[in-house]
Tab-separated table of C-alpha atoms and ligand atoms in Angstrom:
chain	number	residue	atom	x	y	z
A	555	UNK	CA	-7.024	-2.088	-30.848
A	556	UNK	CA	-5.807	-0.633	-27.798
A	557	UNK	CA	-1.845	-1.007	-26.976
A	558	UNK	CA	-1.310	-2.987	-23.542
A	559	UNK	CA	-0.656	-1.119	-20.896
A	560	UNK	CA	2.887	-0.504	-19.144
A	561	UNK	CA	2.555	-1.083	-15.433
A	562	UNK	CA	5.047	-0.261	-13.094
A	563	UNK	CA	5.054	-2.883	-9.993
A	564	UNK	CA	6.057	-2.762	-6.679
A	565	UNK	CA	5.586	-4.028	-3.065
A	566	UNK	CA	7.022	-3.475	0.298
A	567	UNK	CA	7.393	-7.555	1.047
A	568	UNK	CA	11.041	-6.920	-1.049
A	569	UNK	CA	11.098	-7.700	-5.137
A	570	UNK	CA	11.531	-11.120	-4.797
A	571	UNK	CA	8.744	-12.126	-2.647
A	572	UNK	CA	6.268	-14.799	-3.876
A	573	UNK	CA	3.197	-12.426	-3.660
A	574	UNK	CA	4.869	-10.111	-6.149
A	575	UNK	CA	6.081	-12.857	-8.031
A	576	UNK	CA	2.721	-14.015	-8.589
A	577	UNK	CA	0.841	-10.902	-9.369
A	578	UNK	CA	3.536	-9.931	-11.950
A	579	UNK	CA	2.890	-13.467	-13.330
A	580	UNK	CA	-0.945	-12.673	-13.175
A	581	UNK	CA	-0.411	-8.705	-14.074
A	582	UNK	CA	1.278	-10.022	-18.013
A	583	UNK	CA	-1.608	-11.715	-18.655
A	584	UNK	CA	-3.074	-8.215	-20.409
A	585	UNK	CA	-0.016	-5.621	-19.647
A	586	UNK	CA	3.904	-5.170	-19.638
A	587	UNK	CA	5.398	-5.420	-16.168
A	588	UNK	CA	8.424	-3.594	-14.823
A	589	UNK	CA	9.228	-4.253	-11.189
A	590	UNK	CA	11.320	-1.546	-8.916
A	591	UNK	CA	10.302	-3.143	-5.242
A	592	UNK	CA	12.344	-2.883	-2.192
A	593	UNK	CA	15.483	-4.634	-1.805
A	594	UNK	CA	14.673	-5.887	1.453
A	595	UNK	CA	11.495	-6.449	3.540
A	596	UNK	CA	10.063	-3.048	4.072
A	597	UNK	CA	6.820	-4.015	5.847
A	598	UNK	CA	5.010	-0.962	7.500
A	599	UNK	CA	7.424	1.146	6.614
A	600	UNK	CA	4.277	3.556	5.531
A	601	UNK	CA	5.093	6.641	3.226
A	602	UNK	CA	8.572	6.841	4.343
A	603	UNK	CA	11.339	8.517	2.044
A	604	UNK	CA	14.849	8.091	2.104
A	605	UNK	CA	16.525	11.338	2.212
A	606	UNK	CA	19.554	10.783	4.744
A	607	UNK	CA	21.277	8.133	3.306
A	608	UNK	CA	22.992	6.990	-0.305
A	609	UNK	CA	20.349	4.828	-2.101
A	610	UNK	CA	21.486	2.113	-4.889
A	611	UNK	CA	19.784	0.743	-7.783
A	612	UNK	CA	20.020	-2.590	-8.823
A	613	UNK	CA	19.046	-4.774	-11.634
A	614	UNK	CA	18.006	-8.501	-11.486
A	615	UNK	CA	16.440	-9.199	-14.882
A	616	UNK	CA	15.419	-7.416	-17.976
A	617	UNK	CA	12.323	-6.010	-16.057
A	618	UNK	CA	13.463	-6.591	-12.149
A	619	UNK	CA	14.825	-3.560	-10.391
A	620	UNK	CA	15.159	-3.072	-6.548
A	621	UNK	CA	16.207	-0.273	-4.780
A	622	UNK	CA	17.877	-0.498	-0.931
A	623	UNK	CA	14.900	2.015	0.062
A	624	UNK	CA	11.344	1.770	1.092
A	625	UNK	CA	8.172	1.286	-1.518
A	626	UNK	CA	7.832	4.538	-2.192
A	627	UNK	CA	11.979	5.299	-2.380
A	628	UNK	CA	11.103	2.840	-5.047
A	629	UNK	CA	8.075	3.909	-7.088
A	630	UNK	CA	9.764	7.927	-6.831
A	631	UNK	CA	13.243	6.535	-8.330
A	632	UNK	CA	11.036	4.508	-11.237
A	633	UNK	CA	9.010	7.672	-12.180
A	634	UNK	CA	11.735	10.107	-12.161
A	635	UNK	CA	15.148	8.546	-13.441
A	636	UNK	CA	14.113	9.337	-17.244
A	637	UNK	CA	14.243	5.823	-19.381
A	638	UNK	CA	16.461	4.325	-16.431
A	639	UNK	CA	13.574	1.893	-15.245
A	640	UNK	CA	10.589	2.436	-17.056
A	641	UNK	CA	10.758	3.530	-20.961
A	642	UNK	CA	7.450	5.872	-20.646
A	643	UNK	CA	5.313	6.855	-17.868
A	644	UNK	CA	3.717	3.905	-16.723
A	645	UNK	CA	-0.310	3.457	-17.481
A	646	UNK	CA	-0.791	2.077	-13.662
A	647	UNK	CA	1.169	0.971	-10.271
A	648	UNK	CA	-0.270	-2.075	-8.619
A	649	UNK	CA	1.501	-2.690	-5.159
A	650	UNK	CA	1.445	-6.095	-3.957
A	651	UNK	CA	0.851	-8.603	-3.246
A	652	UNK	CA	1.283	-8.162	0.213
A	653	UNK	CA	1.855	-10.651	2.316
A	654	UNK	CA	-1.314	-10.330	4.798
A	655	UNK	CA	-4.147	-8.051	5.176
A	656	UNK	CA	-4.252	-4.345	4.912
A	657	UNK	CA	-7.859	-3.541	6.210
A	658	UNK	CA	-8.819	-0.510	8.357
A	659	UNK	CA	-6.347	1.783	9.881
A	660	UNK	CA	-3.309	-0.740	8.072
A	661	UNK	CA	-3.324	1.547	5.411
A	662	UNK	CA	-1.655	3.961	7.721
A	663	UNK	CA	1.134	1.810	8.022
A	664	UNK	CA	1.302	-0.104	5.429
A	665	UNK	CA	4.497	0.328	2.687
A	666	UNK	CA	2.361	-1.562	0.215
A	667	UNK	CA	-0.564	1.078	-0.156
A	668	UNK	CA	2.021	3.856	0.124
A	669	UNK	CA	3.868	2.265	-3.024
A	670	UNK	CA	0.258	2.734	-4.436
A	671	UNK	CA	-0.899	6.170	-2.911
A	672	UNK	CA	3.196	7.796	-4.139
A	673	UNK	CA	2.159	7.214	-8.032
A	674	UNK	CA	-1.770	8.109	-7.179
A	675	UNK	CA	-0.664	11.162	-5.866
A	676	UNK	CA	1.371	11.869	-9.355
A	677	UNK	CA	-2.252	11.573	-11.273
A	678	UNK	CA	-1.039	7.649	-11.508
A	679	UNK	CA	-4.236	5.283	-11.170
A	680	UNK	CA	-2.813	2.929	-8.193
A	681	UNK	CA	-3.911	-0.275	-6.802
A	682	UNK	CA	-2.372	-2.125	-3.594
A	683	UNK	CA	-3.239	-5.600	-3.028
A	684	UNK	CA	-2.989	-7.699	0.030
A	685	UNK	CA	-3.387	-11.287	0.332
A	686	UNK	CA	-3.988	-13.227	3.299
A	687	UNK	CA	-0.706	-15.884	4.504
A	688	UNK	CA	-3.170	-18.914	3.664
A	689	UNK	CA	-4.490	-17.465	0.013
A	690	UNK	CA	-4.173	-19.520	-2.915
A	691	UNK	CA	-1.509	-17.342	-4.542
A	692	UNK	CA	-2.179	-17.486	-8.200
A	693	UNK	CA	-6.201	-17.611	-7.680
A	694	UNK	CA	-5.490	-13.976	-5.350
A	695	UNK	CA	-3.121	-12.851	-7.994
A	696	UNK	CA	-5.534	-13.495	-11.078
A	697	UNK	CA	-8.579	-11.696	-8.608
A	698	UNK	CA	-6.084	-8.745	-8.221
A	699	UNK	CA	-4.993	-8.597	-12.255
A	700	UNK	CA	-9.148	-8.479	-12.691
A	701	UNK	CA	-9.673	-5.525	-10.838
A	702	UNK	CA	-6.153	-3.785	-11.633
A	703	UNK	CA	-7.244	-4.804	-15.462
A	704	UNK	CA	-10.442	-3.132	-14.725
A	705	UNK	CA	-9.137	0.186	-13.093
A	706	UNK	CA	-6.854	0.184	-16.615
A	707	UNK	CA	-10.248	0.106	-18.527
A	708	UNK	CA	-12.066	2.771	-16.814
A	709	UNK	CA	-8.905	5.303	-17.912
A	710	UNK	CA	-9.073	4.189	-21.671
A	711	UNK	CA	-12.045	5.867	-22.095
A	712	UNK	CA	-12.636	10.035	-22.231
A	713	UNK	CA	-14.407	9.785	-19.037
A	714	UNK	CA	-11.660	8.821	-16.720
A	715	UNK	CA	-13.202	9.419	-13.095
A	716	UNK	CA	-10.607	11.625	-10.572
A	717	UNK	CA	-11.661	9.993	-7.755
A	718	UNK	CA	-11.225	6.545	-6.890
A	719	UNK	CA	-7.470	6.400	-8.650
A	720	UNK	CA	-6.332	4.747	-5.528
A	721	UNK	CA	-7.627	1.476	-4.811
A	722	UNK	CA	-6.552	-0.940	-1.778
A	723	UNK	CA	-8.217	-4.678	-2.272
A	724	UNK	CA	-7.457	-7.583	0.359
A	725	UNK	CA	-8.076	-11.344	-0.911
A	726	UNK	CA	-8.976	-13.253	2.224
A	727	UNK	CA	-7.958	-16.838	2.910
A	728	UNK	CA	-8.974	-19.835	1.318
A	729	UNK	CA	-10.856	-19.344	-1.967
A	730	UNK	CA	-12.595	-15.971	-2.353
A	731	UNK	CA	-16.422	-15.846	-1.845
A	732	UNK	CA	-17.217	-12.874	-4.305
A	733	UNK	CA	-15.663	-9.427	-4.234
A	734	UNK	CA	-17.156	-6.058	-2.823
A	735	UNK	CA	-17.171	-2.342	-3.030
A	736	UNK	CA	-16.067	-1.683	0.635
A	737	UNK	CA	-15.077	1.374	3.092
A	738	UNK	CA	-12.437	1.196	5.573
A	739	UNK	CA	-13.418	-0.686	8.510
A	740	UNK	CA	-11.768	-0.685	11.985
A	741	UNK	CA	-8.767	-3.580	12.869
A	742	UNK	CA	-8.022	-3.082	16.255
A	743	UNK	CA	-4.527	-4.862	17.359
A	744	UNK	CA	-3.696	-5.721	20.629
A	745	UNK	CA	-1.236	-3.171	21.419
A	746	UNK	CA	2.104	-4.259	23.316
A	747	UNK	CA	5.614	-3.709	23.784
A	748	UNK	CA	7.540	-6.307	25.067
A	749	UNK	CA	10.807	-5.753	27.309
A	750	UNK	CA	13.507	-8.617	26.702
A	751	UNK	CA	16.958	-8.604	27.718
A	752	UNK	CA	19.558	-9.518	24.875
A	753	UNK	CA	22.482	-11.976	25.589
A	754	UNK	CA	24.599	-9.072	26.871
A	755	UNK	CA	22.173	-8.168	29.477
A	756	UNK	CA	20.956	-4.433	27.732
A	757	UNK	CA	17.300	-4.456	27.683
A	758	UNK	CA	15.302	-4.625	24.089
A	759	UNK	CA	12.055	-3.621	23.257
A	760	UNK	CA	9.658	-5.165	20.568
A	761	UNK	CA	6.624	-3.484	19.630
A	762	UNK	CA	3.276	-4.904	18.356
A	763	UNK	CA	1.048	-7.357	19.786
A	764	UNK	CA	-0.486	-10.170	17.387
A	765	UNK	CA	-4.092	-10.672	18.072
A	766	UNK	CA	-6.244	-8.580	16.100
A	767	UNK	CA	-10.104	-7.604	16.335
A	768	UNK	CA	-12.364	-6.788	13.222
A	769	UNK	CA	-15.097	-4.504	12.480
A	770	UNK	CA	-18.149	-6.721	11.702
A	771	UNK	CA	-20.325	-3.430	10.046
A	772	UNK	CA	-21.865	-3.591	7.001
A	773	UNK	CA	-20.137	-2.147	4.198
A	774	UNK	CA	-16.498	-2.551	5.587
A	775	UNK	CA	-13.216	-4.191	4.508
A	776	UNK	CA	-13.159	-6.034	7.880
A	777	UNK	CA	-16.816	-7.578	7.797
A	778	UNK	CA	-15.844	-8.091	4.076
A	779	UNK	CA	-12.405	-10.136	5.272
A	780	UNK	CA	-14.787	-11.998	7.744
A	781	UNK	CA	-17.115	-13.058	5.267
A	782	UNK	CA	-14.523	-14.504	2.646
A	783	UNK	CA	-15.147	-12.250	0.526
A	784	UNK	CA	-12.279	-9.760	-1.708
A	785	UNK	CA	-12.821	-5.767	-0.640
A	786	UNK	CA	-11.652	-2.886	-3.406
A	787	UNK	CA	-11.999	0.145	-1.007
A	788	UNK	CA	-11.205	3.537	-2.708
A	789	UNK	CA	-9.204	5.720	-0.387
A	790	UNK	CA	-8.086	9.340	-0.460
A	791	UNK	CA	-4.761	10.682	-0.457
A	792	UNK	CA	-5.901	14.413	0.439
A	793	UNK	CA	-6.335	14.160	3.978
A	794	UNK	CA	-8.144	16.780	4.873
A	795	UNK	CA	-10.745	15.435	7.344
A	796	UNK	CA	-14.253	16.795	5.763
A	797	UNK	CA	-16.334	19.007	6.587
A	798	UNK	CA	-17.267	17.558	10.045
A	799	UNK	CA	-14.360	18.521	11.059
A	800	UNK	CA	-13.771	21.937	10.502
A	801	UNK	CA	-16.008	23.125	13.859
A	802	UNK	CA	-13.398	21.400	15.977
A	803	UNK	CA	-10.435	23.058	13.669
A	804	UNK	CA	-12.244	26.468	13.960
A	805	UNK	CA	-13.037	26.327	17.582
A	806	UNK	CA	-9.269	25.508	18.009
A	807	UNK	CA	-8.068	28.476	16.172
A	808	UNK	CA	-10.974	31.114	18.086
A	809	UNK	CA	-9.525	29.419	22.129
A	810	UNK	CA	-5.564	29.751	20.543
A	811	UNK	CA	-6.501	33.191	19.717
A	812	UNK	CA	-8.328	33.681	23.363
A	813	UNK	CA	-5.381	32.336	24.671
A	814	UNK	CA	-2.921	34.736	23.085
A	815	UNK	CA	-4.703	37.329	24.211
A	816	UNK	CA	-5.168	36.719	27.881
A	817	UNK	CA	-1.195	36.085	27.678
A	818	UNK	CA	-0.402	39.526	26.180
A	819	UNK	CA	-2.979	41.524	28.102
X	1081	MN	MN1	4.455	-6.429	3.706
């Protein structure tokens, strides 16, 4: 019989919000849950760590911690404060549920994948999940146990695969049509920044339009969302850019090298 597995939960929607609420709920159905989430809405706040100002730690429950920091303030202070938070090192991190997509280039952004990608890149397997506004909540929260509860499984066996140990899944609206293997598509926002005036006549900006366009290609998250049906796309945390890319890196470093010459000669 194989012990359950501790997972270690957080989000970037803060540790009380109902996605999180009901994917712990959905999460204890085969595992023991410890949340350490943000103490406040920390919404594309991305991979950012808090290293400038005091951070505090509070407790809410047995197994509810937040932290006044970003997600992955959060998942750093739950792996590395001993017994503090979590008694062992936790089996898996699930990050969400987010409230809204993360498809395409979101995952840049987004504080609930970076939750994910800080324990994946500390050999933790990691899965952020995203739900759309108008999911049903528990039905996206049970979809997202299944496929963290899967991930678990693949790492109880000898032949744990390396890759893939970071997985980002979005639950579209209304009731799910299937679930697919997916790639990162492209979500293309409607870029703006808005100049306002507050009450005291200094001007204010706000950034970020709302409309949003979606990849329709085969094989994407986006076309996926579009379709009603739940993506699990594997991403990478080493960024390097592939092979493709190295002609452009090492035609860059042969003209900086031209350049420093015709300078000095
Ligand atoms: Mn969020």
């Amino acid at each position: 019989m194989t012990a359950r597995p501790l997972i270690l939960l957080c989000n970037d929607d803060g540790y009380d919000a109902p996605g999180l609420l009901a994917l712990g709920a959905a999460l204890e159905a085969f595992a023991e849950v410890i949340v350490c989430a943000p103490k406040t809405n920390q919404s594309a706040a991305s991979h950012a760590l808090t290293l400038h100002s005091i951070l505090r730690l509070t407790q809410f429950s047995e197994r509810t911690y937040a932290v006044n920091g970003t997600p992955a303030d959060c998942i750093y202070v739950a792996l590395h404060s001993g017994t503090r938070i979590v008694p062992r090192r936790p089996d898996l991190v699930v990050s969400g549920m987010n409230h809204g997509p993360n498809l395409g280039a979101d995952v840049t952004y987004s504080g609930t994948v970076a939750a994910a990608r800080e324990a994946a890149l500390r050999g933790i397997p990691a899965v952020a999940i995203s739900a759309d506004v108008h999911a049903d909540l528990p039905a996206a929260a049970r979809l997202g146990a299944r496929v963290a509860e899967a991930l678990w499984n693949l790492g109880s066996g000898s032949n744990r695969p390396q890759l893939a140990s970071l997985l980002n899944v979005n639950v579209p609206p209304g009731t799910s049509a299937g679930i697919r293997s997916t790639r990162l598509g492209s979500r293309r926002y409607n870029d703006e920044v808005l100049f306002r005036r507050d009450p005291r006549g200094y001007e204010y900006l706000w950034i970020g339009g709302s409309e949003v366009h979606h990849e329709l290609t085969e094989g994407t998250d986006t076309a996926a969302w579009e379709a009603g049906f739940t993506s699990v796309t594997p991403l990478a945390y080493d960024l390097h850019a592939g092979s493709e890319a190295i002609d452009v890196a090492q035609t860059v470093v042969a003209s900086s090298l031209a350049i420093d010459q015709a300078k000095s000669g």
